[in-house]
PDB file of C-alpha atoms in Angstrom:
ATOM      1  CA  MET S   1     176.037  89.970   3.241  1.00 46.00           C
ATOM      2  CA  ASN S   2     175.798  87.419   6.040  1.00 51.00           C
ATOM      3  CA  ASN S   3     178.286  84.399   6.902  1.00 49.00           C
ATOM      4  CA  SER S   4     175.849  81.999   5.348  1.00 50.00           C
ATOM      5  CA  VAL S   5     175.851  83.436   1.993  1.00 50.00           C
ATOM      6  CA  LEU S   6     179.652  84.049   2.300  1.00 54.00           C
ATOM      7  CA  GLN S   7     180.002  80.368   3.124  1.00 51.00           C
ATOM      8  CA  ASN S   8     177.725  79.286   0.043  1.00 53.00           C
ATOM      9  CA  ILE S   9     179.967  81.403  -2.054  1.00 52.00           C
ATOM     10  CA  ARG S  10     183.059  79.593  -0.424  1.00 49.00           C
ATOM     11  CA  LYS S  11     181.749  76.212  -1.507  1.00 57.00           C
ATOM     12  CA  MET S  12     181.689  76.938  -5.049  1.00 73.00           C
ATOM     13  CA  LEU S  13     184.840  79.160  -5.467  1.00 93.00           C
ATOM     14  CA  LYS S  14     188.079  79.763  -4.128  1.00 95.00           C
ATOM     15  CA  PHE S  15     190.581  82.624  -4.406  1.00 97.00           C
ATOM     16  CA  ILE S  16     194.119  83.914  -3.747  1.00 98.00           C
ATOM     17  CA  ASP S  17     194.360  87.699  -3.086  1.00 98.00           C
ATOM     18  CA  ILE S  18     197.799  88.353  -4.435  1.00 98.00           C
ATOM     19  CA  GLY S  19     198.134  91.666  -3.025  1.00 98.00           C
ATOM     20  CA  ALA S  20     196.670  93.323   0.245  1.00 98.00           C
ATOM     21  CA  ASN S  21     198.264  95.947   2.512  1.00 98.00           C
ATOM     22  CA  LEU S  22     197.073  94.398   5.663  1.00 98.00           C
ATOM     23  CA  THR S  23     199.807  96.233   7.722  1.00 97.00           C
ATOM     24  CA  ASP S  24     197.880  99.730   6.807  1.00 97.00           C
ATOM     25  CA  PRO S  25     196.759 101.530   9.964  1.00 97.00           C
ATOM     26  CA  MET S  26     193.173 101.418   8.458  1.00 97.00           C
ATOM     27  CA  PHE S  27     192.909  97.769   9.592  1.00 97.00           C
ATOM     28  CA  GLN S  28     193.962  99.217  12.933  1.00 97.00           C
ATOM     29  CA  GLY S  29     191.142 101.742  12.821  1.00 97.00           C
ATOM     30  CA  VAL S  30     193.501 104.415  12.287  1.00 97.00           C
ATOM     31  CA  TYR S  31     192.659 107.064   9.439  1.00 97.00           C
ATOM     32  CA  ASN S  32     194.697 109.864   8.854  1.00 95.00           C
ATOM     33  CA  ASN S  33     196.336 109.538  12.109  1.00 96.00           C
ATOM     34  CA  SER S  34     192.891 109.644  13.624  1.00 96.00           C
ATOM     35  CA  THR S  35     191.285 106.537  15.425  1.00 97.00           C
ATOM     36  CA  LYS S  36     188.128 106.118  14.629  1.00 96.00           C
ATOM     37  CA  HIS S  37     187.198 102.412  15.753  1.00 96.00           C
ATOM     38  CA  GLN S  38     189.126  99.507  17.352  1.00 96.00           C
ATOM     39  CA  ALA S  39     191.493  97.349  15.382  1.00 97.00           C
ATOM     40  CA  ASP S  40     189.521  94.674  13.259  1.00 97.00           C
ATOM     41  CA  LEU S  41     192.030  92.829  11.001  1.00 98.00           C
ATOM     42  CA  SER S  42     190.848  89.642  12.585  1.00 97.00           C
ATOM     43  CA  ASN S  43     187.088  90.367  11.407  1.00 97.00           C
ATOM     44  CA  VAL S  44     188.440  91.273   8.044  1.00 98.00           C
ATOM     45  CA  LEU S  45     190.124  87.979   7.832  1.00 98.00           C
ATOM     46  CA  GLU S  46     187.281  86.258   9.043  1.00 97.00           C
ATOM     47  CA  ARG S  47     185.292  87.728   5.860  1.00 96.00           C
ATOM     48  CA  SER S  48     188.052  86.718   3.614  1.00 97.00           C
ATOM     49  CA  TRP S  49     187.883  83.247   4.697  1.00 96.00           C
ATOM     50  CA  ALA S  50     184.124  83.173   4.463  1.00 94.00           C
ATOM     51  CA  ALA S  51     184.106  84.473   1.010  1.00 95.00           C
ATOM     52  CA  GLY S  52     186.370  81.781  -0.458  1.00 95.00           C
ATOM     53  CA  VAL S  53     189.671  83.461  -0.056  1.00 97.00           C
ATOM     54  CA  GLN S  54     192.335  80.507   0.454  1.00 98.00           C
ATOM     55  CA  LYS S  55     195.589  82.561   0.749  1.00 98.00           C
ATOM     56  CA  ILE S  56     196.584  86.400   0.997  1.00 98.00           C
ATOM     57  CA  ILE S  57     199.687  87.875   0.061  1.00 98.00           C
ATOM     58  CA  VAL S  58     200.370  90.723   2.092  1.00 98.00           C
ATOM     59  CA  THR S  59     202.352  93.604   0.575  1.00 98.00           C
ATOM     60  CA  CYS S  60     205.436  94.857   1.997  1.00 97.00           C
ATOM     61  CA  GLY S  61     206.468  98.495   0.353  1.00 94.00           C
ATOM     62  CA  THR S  62     209.561  99.139   2.659  1.00 96.00           C
ATOM     63  CA  LEU S  63     211.893  97.605   4.964  1.00 96.00           C
ATOM     64  CA  SER S  64     210.072  99.219   7.859  1.00 95.00           C
ATOM     65  CA  ASP S  65     206.811  97.301   6.785  1.00 95.00           C
ATOM     66  CA  CYS S  66     208.404  93.816   7.017  1.00 97.00           C
ATOM     67  CA  ASP S  67     208.387  93.218  10.975  1.00 97.00           C
ATOM     68  CA  PRO S  68     204.522  94.293  11.193  1.00 97.00           C
ATOM     69  CA  ALA S  69     203.879  91.947   8.138  1.00 97.00           C
ATOM     70  CA  PHE S  70     205.644  89.162   9.728  1.00 97.00           C
ATOM     71  CA  LYS S  71     203.970  89.654  12.953  1.00 96.00           C
ATOM     72  CA  ILE S  72     200.635  89.255  10.803  1.00 97.00           C
ATOM     73  CA  VAL S  73     201.467  86.282   8.618  1.00 97.00           C
ATOM     74  CA  ASN S  74     203.486  84.286  11.244  1.00 95.00           C
ATOM     75  CA  GLU S  75     200.099  84.038  13.192  1.00 94.00           C
ATOM     76  CA  ASN S  76     198.078  82.413  10.463  1.00 97.00           C
ATOM     77  CA  ASP S  77     198.993  79.844   7.820  1.00 97.00           C
ATOM     78  CA  LYS S  78     197.054  81.286   5.108  1.00 98.00           C
ATOM     79  CA  LEU S  79     199.141  84.686   4.947  1.00 98.00           C
ATOM     80  CA  PHE S  80     202.143  84.949   3.070  1.00 98.00           C
ATOM     81  CA  THR S  81     204.182  88.245   2.418  1.00 98.00           C
ATOM     82  CA  THR S  82     206.665  90.164  -0.175  1.00 98.00           C
ATOM     83  CA  VAL S  83     209.873  91.651   0.798  1.00 98.00           C
ATOM     84  CA  GLY S  84     211.103  94.969  -1.216  1.00 98.00           C
ATOM     85  CA  CYS S  85     211.011  98.667  -1.663  1.00 98.00           C
ATOM     86  CA  HIS S  86     208.289 100.430  -3.570  1.00 98.00           C
ATOM     87  CA  PRO S  87     209.617 103.027  -5.984  1.00 98.00           C
ATOM     88  CA  THR S  88     208.102 105.990  -4.224  1.00 98.00           C
ATOM     89  CA  ARG S  89     210.212 105.069  -1.434  1.00 97.00           C
ATOM     90  CA  CYS S  90     213.524 103.970  -2.867  1.00 97.00           C
ATOM     91  CA  GLY S  91     215.292 107.261  -1.218  1.00 97.00           C
ATOM     92  CA  GLU S  92     215.476 105.044   1.866  1.00 97.00           C
ATOM     93  CA  PHE S  93     218.359 103.264   0.098  1.00 97.00           C
ATOM     94  CA  ASP S  94     220.712 106.313  -0.417  1.00 96.00           C
ATOM     95  CA  ALA S  95     221.945 106.661   3.132  1.00 94.00           C
ATOM     96  CA  ASP S  96     223.374 103.167   3.236  1.00 97.00           C
ATOM     97  CA  PRO S  97     222.611 101.172  -0.198  1.00 97.00           C
ATOM     98  CA  GLU S  98     224.658  98.015   1.015  1.00 97.00           C
ATOM     99  CA  GLY S  99     223.114  98.048   4.522  1.00 98.00           C
ATOM    100  CA  TYR S 100     219.578  98.428   3.210  1.00 98.00           C
ATOM    101  CA  PHE S 101     220.104  95.704   0.783  1.00 98.00           C
ATOM    102  CA  ALA S 102     221.594  93.664   3.259  1.00 98.00           C
ATOM    103  CA  SER S 103     218.487  94.152   5.588  1.00 98.00           C
ATOM    104  CA  LEU S 104     216.080  93.011   3.066  1.00 98.00           C
ATOM    105  CA  CYS S 105     218.019  89.990   2.575  1.00 98.00           C
ATOM    106  CA  ASN S 106     217.993  89.271   6.507  1.00 98.00           C
ATOM    107  CA  LYS S 107     214.221  89.696   6.619  1.00 98.00           C
ATOM    108  CA  ILE S 108     213.920  87.159   3.765  1.00 98.00           C
ATOM    109  CA  ASP S 109     216.551  84.854   5.415  1.00 98.00           C
ATOM    110  CA  GLU S 110     214.713  85.148   8.970  1.00 96.00           C
ATOM    111  CA  ASN S 111     211.415  84.306   7.472  1.00 95.00           C
ATOM    112  CA  ARG S 112     212.145  82.112   4.231  1.00 95.00           C
ATOM    113  CA  ASP S 113     208.990  80.099   4.601  1.00 96.00           C
ATOM    114  CA  ARG S 114     206.623  83.230   4.535  1.00 97.00           C
ATOM    115  CA  VAL S 115     208.252  85.337   1.833  1.00 98.00           C
ATOM    116  CA  VAL S 116     206.784  84.242  -1.706  1.00 98.00           C
ATOM    117  CA  ALA S 117     207.920  87.196  -3.636  1.00 98.00           C
ATOM    118  CA  ILE S 118     210.122  90.314  -3.963  1.00 98.00           C
ATOM    119  CA  GLY S 119     208.274  93.392  -3.951  1.00 97.00           C
ATOM    120  CA  GLU S 120     206.455  95.706  -4.140  1.00 97.00           C
ATOM    121  CA  PHE S 121     209.013  97.203  -6.267  1.00 98.00           C
ATOM    122  CA  GLY S 122     209.520  98.727  -9.953  1.00 98.00           C
ATOM    123  CA  LEU S 123     209.034 102.346 -11.005  1.00 98.00           C
ATOM    124  CA  ASP S 124     206.362 105.010 -10.695  1.00 98.00           C
ATOM    125  CA  TYR S 125     206.871 108.263 -12.777  1.00 97.00           C
ATOM    126  CA  ASP S 126     203.362 109.521 -11.637  1.00 96.00           C
ATOM    127  CA  ARG S 127     204.758 110.285  -8.394  1.00 96.00           C
ATOM    128  CA  LEU S 128     208.079 111.679  -8.623  1.00 97.00           C
ATOM    129  CA  HIS S 129     207.889 114.068  -5.621  1.00 95.00           C
ATOM    130  CA  PHE S 130     208.375 111.195  -3.512  1.00 97.00           C
ATOM    131  CA  CYS S 131     211.405 109.697  -5.402  1.00 97.00           C
ATOM    132  CA  GLU S 132     213.050 110.797  -8.726  1.00 97.00           C
ATOM    133  CA  LYS S 133     213.450 108.765 -11.538  1.00 98.00           C
ATOM    134  CA  ASP S 134     217.274 107.836 -11.400  1.00 97.00           C
ATOM    135  CA  VAL S 135     217.169 106.890  -7.845  1.00 98.00           C
ATOM    136  CA  GLN S 136     213.879 104.655  -8.739  1.00 98.00           C
ATOM    137  CA  LYS S 137     215.749 103.051 -11.753  1.00 98.00           C
ATOM    138  CA  LYS S 138     218.933 102.572  -9.701  1.00 98.00           C
ATOM    139  CA  TYR S 139     217.153 100.410  -6.975  1.00 98.00           C
ATOM    140  CA  PHE S 140     214.703  98.993  -9.178  1.00 98.00           C
ATOM    141  CA  GLU S 141     217.808  97.155 -10.796  1.00 97.00           C
ATOM    142  CA  GLN S 142     219.425  96.410  -7.502  1.00 97.00           C
ATOM    143  CA  GLN S 143     216.604  94.336  -6.253  1.00 97.00           C
ATOM    144  CA  LEU S 144     216.242  92.606  -9.187  1.00 97.00           C
ATOM    145  CA  LYS S 145     219.352  90.824  -7.635  1.00 97.00           C
ATOM    146  CA  LEU S 146     217.222  89.538  -4.841  1.00 97.00           C
ATOM    147  CA  ALA S 147     215.406  87.457  -7.244  1.00 95.00           C
ATOM    148  CA  GLU S 148     218.293  85.896  -8.501  1.00 95.00           C
ATOM    149  CA  LYS S 149     219.763  85.307  -4.811  1.00 97.00           C
ATOM    150  CA  TYR S 150     216.447  83.649  -3.705  1.00 97.00           C
ATOM    151  CA  LYS S 151     214.781  82.468  -6.742  1.00 96.00           C
ATOM    152  CA  LEU S 152     211.691  84.239  -6.095  1.00 97.00           C
ATOM    153  CA  PRO S 153     209.058  85.530  -8.195  1.00 98.00           C
ATOM    154  CA  LEU S 154     208.428  89.298  -8.442  1.00 98.00           C
ATOM    155  CA  PHE S 155     205.662  91.440  -7.605  1.00 98.00           C
ATOM    156  CA  LEU S 156     206.038  94.608  -9.541  1.00 98.00           C
ATOM    157  CA  HIS S 157     204.616  98.097  -9.745  1.00 98.00           C
ATOM    158  CA  CYS S 158     204.720 100.214 -12.972  1.00 97.00           C
ATOM    159  CA  ARG S 159     202.953 103.791 -13.324  1.00 96.00           C
ATOM    160  CA  ASN S 160     203.689 105.704 -16.462  1.00 95.00           C
ATOM    161  CA  ALA S 161     207.126 104.234 -16.683  1.00 96.00           C
ATOM    162  CA  HIS S 162     206.547 101.436 -19.311  1.00 96.00           C
ATOM    163  CA  GLU S 163     209.416 102.030 -21.626  1.00 97.00           C
ATOM    164  CA  ASP S 164     212.114 102.123 -18.872  1.00 98.00           C
ATOM    165  CA  PHE S 165     210.385  99.554 -16.850  1.00 98.00           C
ATOM    166  CA  ILE S 166     210.662  97.024 -19.785  1.00 97.00           C
ATOM    167  CA  GLU S 167     214.110  98.025 -20.620  1.00 98.00           C
ATOM    168  CA  ILE S 168     215.388  97.222 -17.224  1.00 98.00           C
ATOM    169  CA  LEU S 169     213.498  93.696 -17.056  1.00 98.00           C
ATOM    170  CA  ARG S 170     214.798  92.912 -20.649  1.00 97.00           C
ATOM    171  CA  ARG S 171     218.330  93.697 -19.590  1.00 96.00           C
ATOM    172  CA  ASN S 172     218.156  91.576 -16.214  1.00 96.00           C
ATOM    173  CA  LEU S 173     215.617  88.648 -17.401  1.00 96.00           C
ATOM    174  CA  GLU S 174     218.683  85.926 -16.539  1.00 92.00           C
ATOM    175  CA  LYS S 175     218.314  87.289 -12.947  1.00 90.00           C
ATOM    176  CA  ILE S 176     214.752  86.596 -13.102  1.00 94.00           C
ATOM    177  CA  PRO S 177     214.012  82.685 -13.008  1.00 89.00           C
ATOM    178  CA  LYS S 178     210.254  82.744 -11.992  1.00 91.00           C
ATOM    179  CA  ARG S 179     209.245  86.139 -13.609  1.00 96.00           C
ATOM    180  CA  GLY S 180     206.249  86.915 -11.486  1.00 98.00           C
ATOM    181  CA  VAL S 181     203.284  89.407 -11.534  1.00 98.00           C
ATOM    182  CA  VAL S 182     202.621  93.371 -12.614  1.00 98.00           C
ATOM    183  CA  HIS S 183     199.999  94.209 -10.096  1.00 98.00           C
ATOM    184  CA  THR S 184     197.544  96.811 -10.282  1.00 97.00           C
ATOM    185  CA  PHE S 185     197.855  96.780 -14.014  1.00 98.00           C
ATOM    186  CA  ASP S 186     196.072  99.677 -15.961  1.00 95.00           C
ATOM    187  CA  GLY S 187     198.434 100.096 -19.155  1.00 95.00           C
ATOM    188  CA  THR S 188     197.556  99.607 -22.842  1.00 97.00           C
ATOM    189  CA  LEU S 189     196.834  96.027 -24.552  1.00 97.00           C
ATOM    190  CA  GLU S 190     200.289  96.615 -25.913  1.00 97.00           C
ATOM    191  CA  ASP S 191     202.001  97.107 -22.686  1.00 97.00           C
ATOM    192  CA  ALA S 192     200.448  93.949 -21.300  1.00 98.00           C
ATOM    193  CA  GLN S 193     201.393  91.937 -24.432  1.00 98.00           C
ATOM    194  CA  THR S 194     204.924  93.003 -24.065  1.00 98.00           C
ATOM    195  CA  LEU S 195     205.139  91.813 -20.439  1.00 98.00           C
ATOM    196  CA  ILE S 196     203.542  88.608 -21.332  1.00 98.00           C
ATOM    197  CA  ASP S 197     205.776  87.855 -23.922  1.00 98.00           C
ATOM    198  CA  LEU S 198     208.608  88.271 -21.232  1.00 97.00           C
ATOM    199  CA  GLY S 199     206.959  85.668 -19.199  1.00 97.00           C
ATOM    200  CA  PHE S 200     205.069  88.014 -16.584  1.00 98.00           C
ATOM    201  CA  TYR S 201     201.424  87.584 -15.286  1.00 98.00           C
ATOM    202  CA  ILE S 202     198.890  90.704 -15.150  1.00 98.00           C
ATOM    203  CA  GLY S 203     197.542  91.704 -11.836  1.00 98.00           C
ATOM    204  CA  ILE S 204     193.931  92.960 -11.872  1.00 98.00           C
ATOM    205  CA  ASN S 205     192.202  94.608  -9.359  1.00 98.00           C
ATOM    206  CA  GLY S 206     189.686  97.546  -9.045  1.00 98.00           C
ATOM    207  CA  CYS S 207     191.919 100.235 -10.227  1.00 97.00           C
ATOM    208  CA  SER S 208     192.444  98.201 -13.129  1.00 98.00           C
ATOM    209  CA  LEU S 209     188.593  98.278 -14.149  1.00 98.00           C
ATOM    210  CA  LYS S 210     187.841 101.977 -13.733  1.00 98.00           C
ATOM    211  CA  THR S 211     187.300 103.078 -17.259  1.00 98.00           C
ATOM    212  CA  GLU S 212     185.783 101.647 -20.615  1.00 98.00           C
ATOM    213  CA  GLU S 213     189.039 101.465 -21.917  1.00 98.00           C
ATOM    214  CA  ASN S 214     190.415  99.601 -18.903  1.00 98.00           C
ATOM    215  CA  LEU S 215     187.843  96.977 -19.497  1.00 98.00           C
ATOM    216  CA  LYS S 216     188.469  96.781 -22.917  1.00 98.00           C
ATOM    217  CA  VAL S 217     192.153  96.015 -22.472  1.00 98.00           C
ATOM    218  CA  ALA S 218     191.280  93.382 -19.489  1.00 98.00           C
ATOM    219  CA  SER S 219     188.731  91.596 -21.438  1.00 98.00           C
ATOM    220  CA  GLU S 220     191.682  90.918 -24.286  1.00 98.00           C
ATOM    221  CA  ILE S 221     194.350  89.619 -21.746  1.00 98.00           C
ATOM    222  CA  PRO S 222     194.660  85.693 -21.896  1.00 98.00           C
ATOM    223  CA  ASP S 223     192.856  84.140 -18.880  1.00 98.00           C
ATOM    224  CA  ASP S 224     195.995  81.971 -18.373  1.00 98.00           C
ATOM    225  CA  LYS S 225     198.176  85.180 -17.859  1.00 98.00           C
ATOM    226  CA  ILE S 226     195.849  86.928 -15.142  1.00 98.00           C
ATOM    227  CA  MET S 227     195.780  86.903 -11.450  1.00 98.00           C
ATOM    228  CA  VAL S 228     193.417  88.906  -9.108  1.00 98.00           C
ATOM    229  CA  GLU S 229     194.045  90.931  -6.034  1.00 98.00           C
ATOM    230  CA  THR S 230     192.255  93.659  -4.194  1.00 98.00           C
ATOM    231  CA  ASP S 231     195.276  95.987  -3.093  1.00 98.00           C
ATOM    232  CA  SER S 232     193.131  96.343   0.061  1.00 98.00           C
ATOM    233  CA  PRO S 233     192.770  98.879   1.602  1.00 98.00           C
ATOM    234  CA  TRP S 234     192.423 100.804  -1.759  1.00 98.00           C
ATOM    235  CA  CYS S 235     191.238 100.016  -5.162  1.00 98.00           C
ATOM    236  CA  GLU S 236     187.642  99.246  -4.407  1.00 97.00           C
ATOM    237  CA  ILE S 237     185.289  99.191  -7.463  1.00 97.00           C
ATOM    238  CA  ARG S 238     183.361 102.283  -7.025  1.00 96.00           C
ATOM    239  CA  PRO S 239     179.930 103.006  -8.290  1.00 95.00           C
ATOM    240  CA  SER S 240     181.353 105.641 -10.551  1.00 96.00           C
ATOM    241  CA  HIS S 241     183.798 102.944 -12.365  1.00 97.00           C
ATOM    242  CA  ALA S 242     182.980 101.305 -15.587  1.00 98.00           C
ATOM    243  CA  GLY S 243     183.383  97.986 -14.007  1.00 98.00           C
ATOM    244  CA  SER S 244     180.577  98.462 -11.451  1.00 97.00           C
ATOM    245  CA  LYS S 245     177.729  97.489 -13.513  1.00 97.00           C
ATOM    246  CA  PHE S 246     179.086  93.992 -13.630  1.00 98.00           C
ATOM    247  CA  ILE S 247     178.943  93.291  -9.822  1.00 97.00           C
ATOM    248  CA  HIS S 248     176.486  91.223  -8.434  1.00 95.00           C
ATOM    249  CA  THR S 249     177.848  90.582  -4.744  1.00 95.00           C
ATOM    250  CA  LYS S 250     177.279  93.415  -2.497  1.00 93.00           C
ATOM    251  CA  PHE S 251     178.676  93.741   0.779  1.00 93.00           C
ATOM    252  CA  PRO S 252     176.849  95.793   3.615  1.00 92.00           C
ATOM    253  CA  ALA S 253     179.073  98.724   5.014  1.00 95.00           C
ATOM    254  CA  VAL S 254     178.912 101.596   7.734  1.00 95.00           C
ATOM    255  CA  LYS S 255     179.192 104.856   5.918  1.00 94.00           C
ATOM    256  CA  LYS S 256     180.946 106.611   9.082  1.00 95.00           C
ATOM    257  CA  LYS S 257     183.768 104.768  10.693  1.00 95.00           C
ATOM    258  CA  GLU S 258     182.932 105.670  14.100  1.00 93.00           C
ATOM    259  CA  LYS S 259     179.639 103.538  13.656  1.00 94.00           C
ATOM    260  CA  TRP S 260     181.898 100.416  13.227  1.00 95.00           C
ATOM    261  CA  ASP S 261     180.349  97.039  13.486  1.00 94.00           C
ATOM    262  CA  LYS S 262     182.505  93.924  13.535  1.00 93.00           C
ATOM    263  CA  ASP S 263     180.109  92.272  11.013  1.00 93.00           C
ATOM    264  CA  MET S 264     180.038  94.965   8.487  1.00 94.00           C
ATOM    265  CA  LEU S 265     182.809  96.416   5.933  1.00 96.00           C
ATOM    266  CA  ILE S 266     183.587 100.331   6.290  1.00 96.00           C
ATOM    267  CA  ALA S 267     182.526 102.220   3.272  1.00 96.00           C
ATOM    268  CA  GLY S 268     185.604 103.214   1.185  1.00 95.00           C
ATOM    269  CA  ARG S 269     187.819 100.736   2.732  1.00 98.00           C
ATOM    270  CA  CYS S 270     188.459  97.644   0.473  1.00 98.00           C
ATOM    271  CA  GLU S 271     188.826  94.213   1.829  1.00 98.00           C
ATOM    272  CA  PRO S 272     190.001  90.953   0.384  1.00 98.00           C
ATOM    273  CA  ALA S 273     186.671  89.368   0.648  1.00 97.00           C
ATOM    274  CA  MET S 274     185.578  91.890  -2.164  1.00 98.00           C
ATOM    275  CA  ILE S 275     188.023  89.854  -4.563  1.00 98.00           C
ATOM    276  CA  MET S 276     184.699  88.465  -5.834  1.00 97.00           C
ATOM    277  CA  GLN S 277     183.753  91.656  -7.230  1.00 98.00           C
ATOM    278  CA  VAL S 278     186.893  91.675  -9.404  1.00 98.00           C
ATOM    279  CA  LEU S 279     186.059  88.284 -10.783  1.00 98.00           C
ATOM    280  CA  GLU S 280     182.393  89.266 -11.302  1.00 98.00           C
ATOM    281  CA  VAL S 281     183.752  92.181 -13.572  1.00 98.00           C
ATOM    282  CA  LEU S 282     186.140  90.043 -15.334  1.00 98.00           C
ATOM    283  CA  ALA S 283     183.460  87.670 -16.041  1.00 98.00           C
ATOM    284  CA  GLY S 284     181.215  90.252 -17.295  1.00 98.00           C
ATOM    285  CA  ILE S 285     183.551  91.824 -19.660  1.00 98.00           C
ATOM    286  CA  LYS S 286     184.897  88.205 -20.896  1.00 98.00           C
ATOM    287  CA  ASN S 287     181.368  86.681 -21.044  1.00 98.00           C
ATOM    288  CA  LYS S 288     182.573  83.926 -19.205  1.00 97.00           C
ATOM    289  CA  SER S 289     181.526  82.212 -15.985  1.00 96.00           C
ATOM    290  CA  VAL S 290     182.856  83.232 -12.803  1.00 96.00           C
ATOM    291  CA  GLU S 291     183.402  79.680 -11.508  1.00 95.00           C
ATOM    292  CA  ASP S 292     185.714  78.986 -14.504  1.00 96.00           C
ATOM    293  CA  LEU S 293     187.789  82.221 -14.112  1.00 98.00           C
ATOM    294  CA  ALA S 294     188.152  81.695 -10.489  1.00 97.00           C
ATOM    295  CA  GLU S 295     189.423  78.411 -10.897  1.00 97.00           C
ATOM    296  CA  ARG S 296     192.042  79.508 -13.829  1.00 98.00           C
ATOM    297  CA  TYR S 297     193.242  82.454 -11.733  1.00 98.00           C
ATOM    298  CA  TYR S 298     193.783  80.380  -8.684  1.00 98.00           C
ATOM    299  CA  ASP S 299     195.697  77.784 -10.697  1.00 98.00           C
ATOM    300  CA  ASN S 300     197.784  80.518 -12.293  1.00 98.00           C
ATOM    301  CA  THR S 301     198.739  82.035  -8.817  1.00 98.00           C
ATOM    302  CA  ILE S 302     199.760  78.497  -7.246  1.00 98.00           C
ATOM    303  CA  LYS S 303     201.845  77.884 -10.117  1.00 97.00           C
ATOM    304  CA  VAL S 304     203.844  80.993  -9.774  1.00 98.00           C
ATOM    305  CA  PHE S 305     203.951  81.644  -5.842  1.00 98.00           C
ATOM    306  CA  PHE S 306     203.175  78.434  -4.426  1.00 97.00           C
ATOM    307  CA  SER S 307     204.353  75.374  -6.498  1.00 89.00           C
TER     308      SER S 307
END
């Protein structure tokens, strides 16, 4: 897709990508510790703006992500970030819990105008080989104090841990004045409804739209409780995914990373510009217009993170 077509999309629609891992080495041309092409984050961002993306929230998953993220977001007023520790990285707290927490606070204090959420944090019981349950639960709850301290919404992660996740949130609701979003949601409709009843929004990306069951759940989530994201460079909608049949917008991509071209995507690497495809799937399963949904989800995101 050339820039003129993308610019036509932009005239009609506007998006906010609530979750993009722009500090990932892939955007520096590095894959599995091997350099395949030159750094191209600037090209990725150019495509995002041309496709109608108005703002991007860069995801931080650990203290060490913060400085690279701030370097990126402080160079562009359309970029913002989260601050927090992903459940699979919560073992980093153990050596000095108070010091780690204080360091997270310092990162927020030093960059307050660029931090719009606490996260990414929560529980992940699918990858306990990285961090055991008790450690995850301890520091999930600890980080909720950041929301209380800074009055910021949450950017949450939950994998195969709904019962404990909800129990901790319920017990700490008074510390969460602005609630937030559970991103990359792939749970049941009952899970979604529980979160919505607690005041949270549901983040939808390609990983939320893989199976027919995923599509059925997403189709029934109220539009006033949905936000959209790409989780770049992950969570693209692949041809094998159930949602792919609703995609109309295609992006030319090189299959071999070594054949990098600044005007083309890399096959297998998701970018914020591809958020349009998430909207197209949601429009298809809900039998609604992309235009109406884009406006609704944009307004939802502004309300929580930018009002």
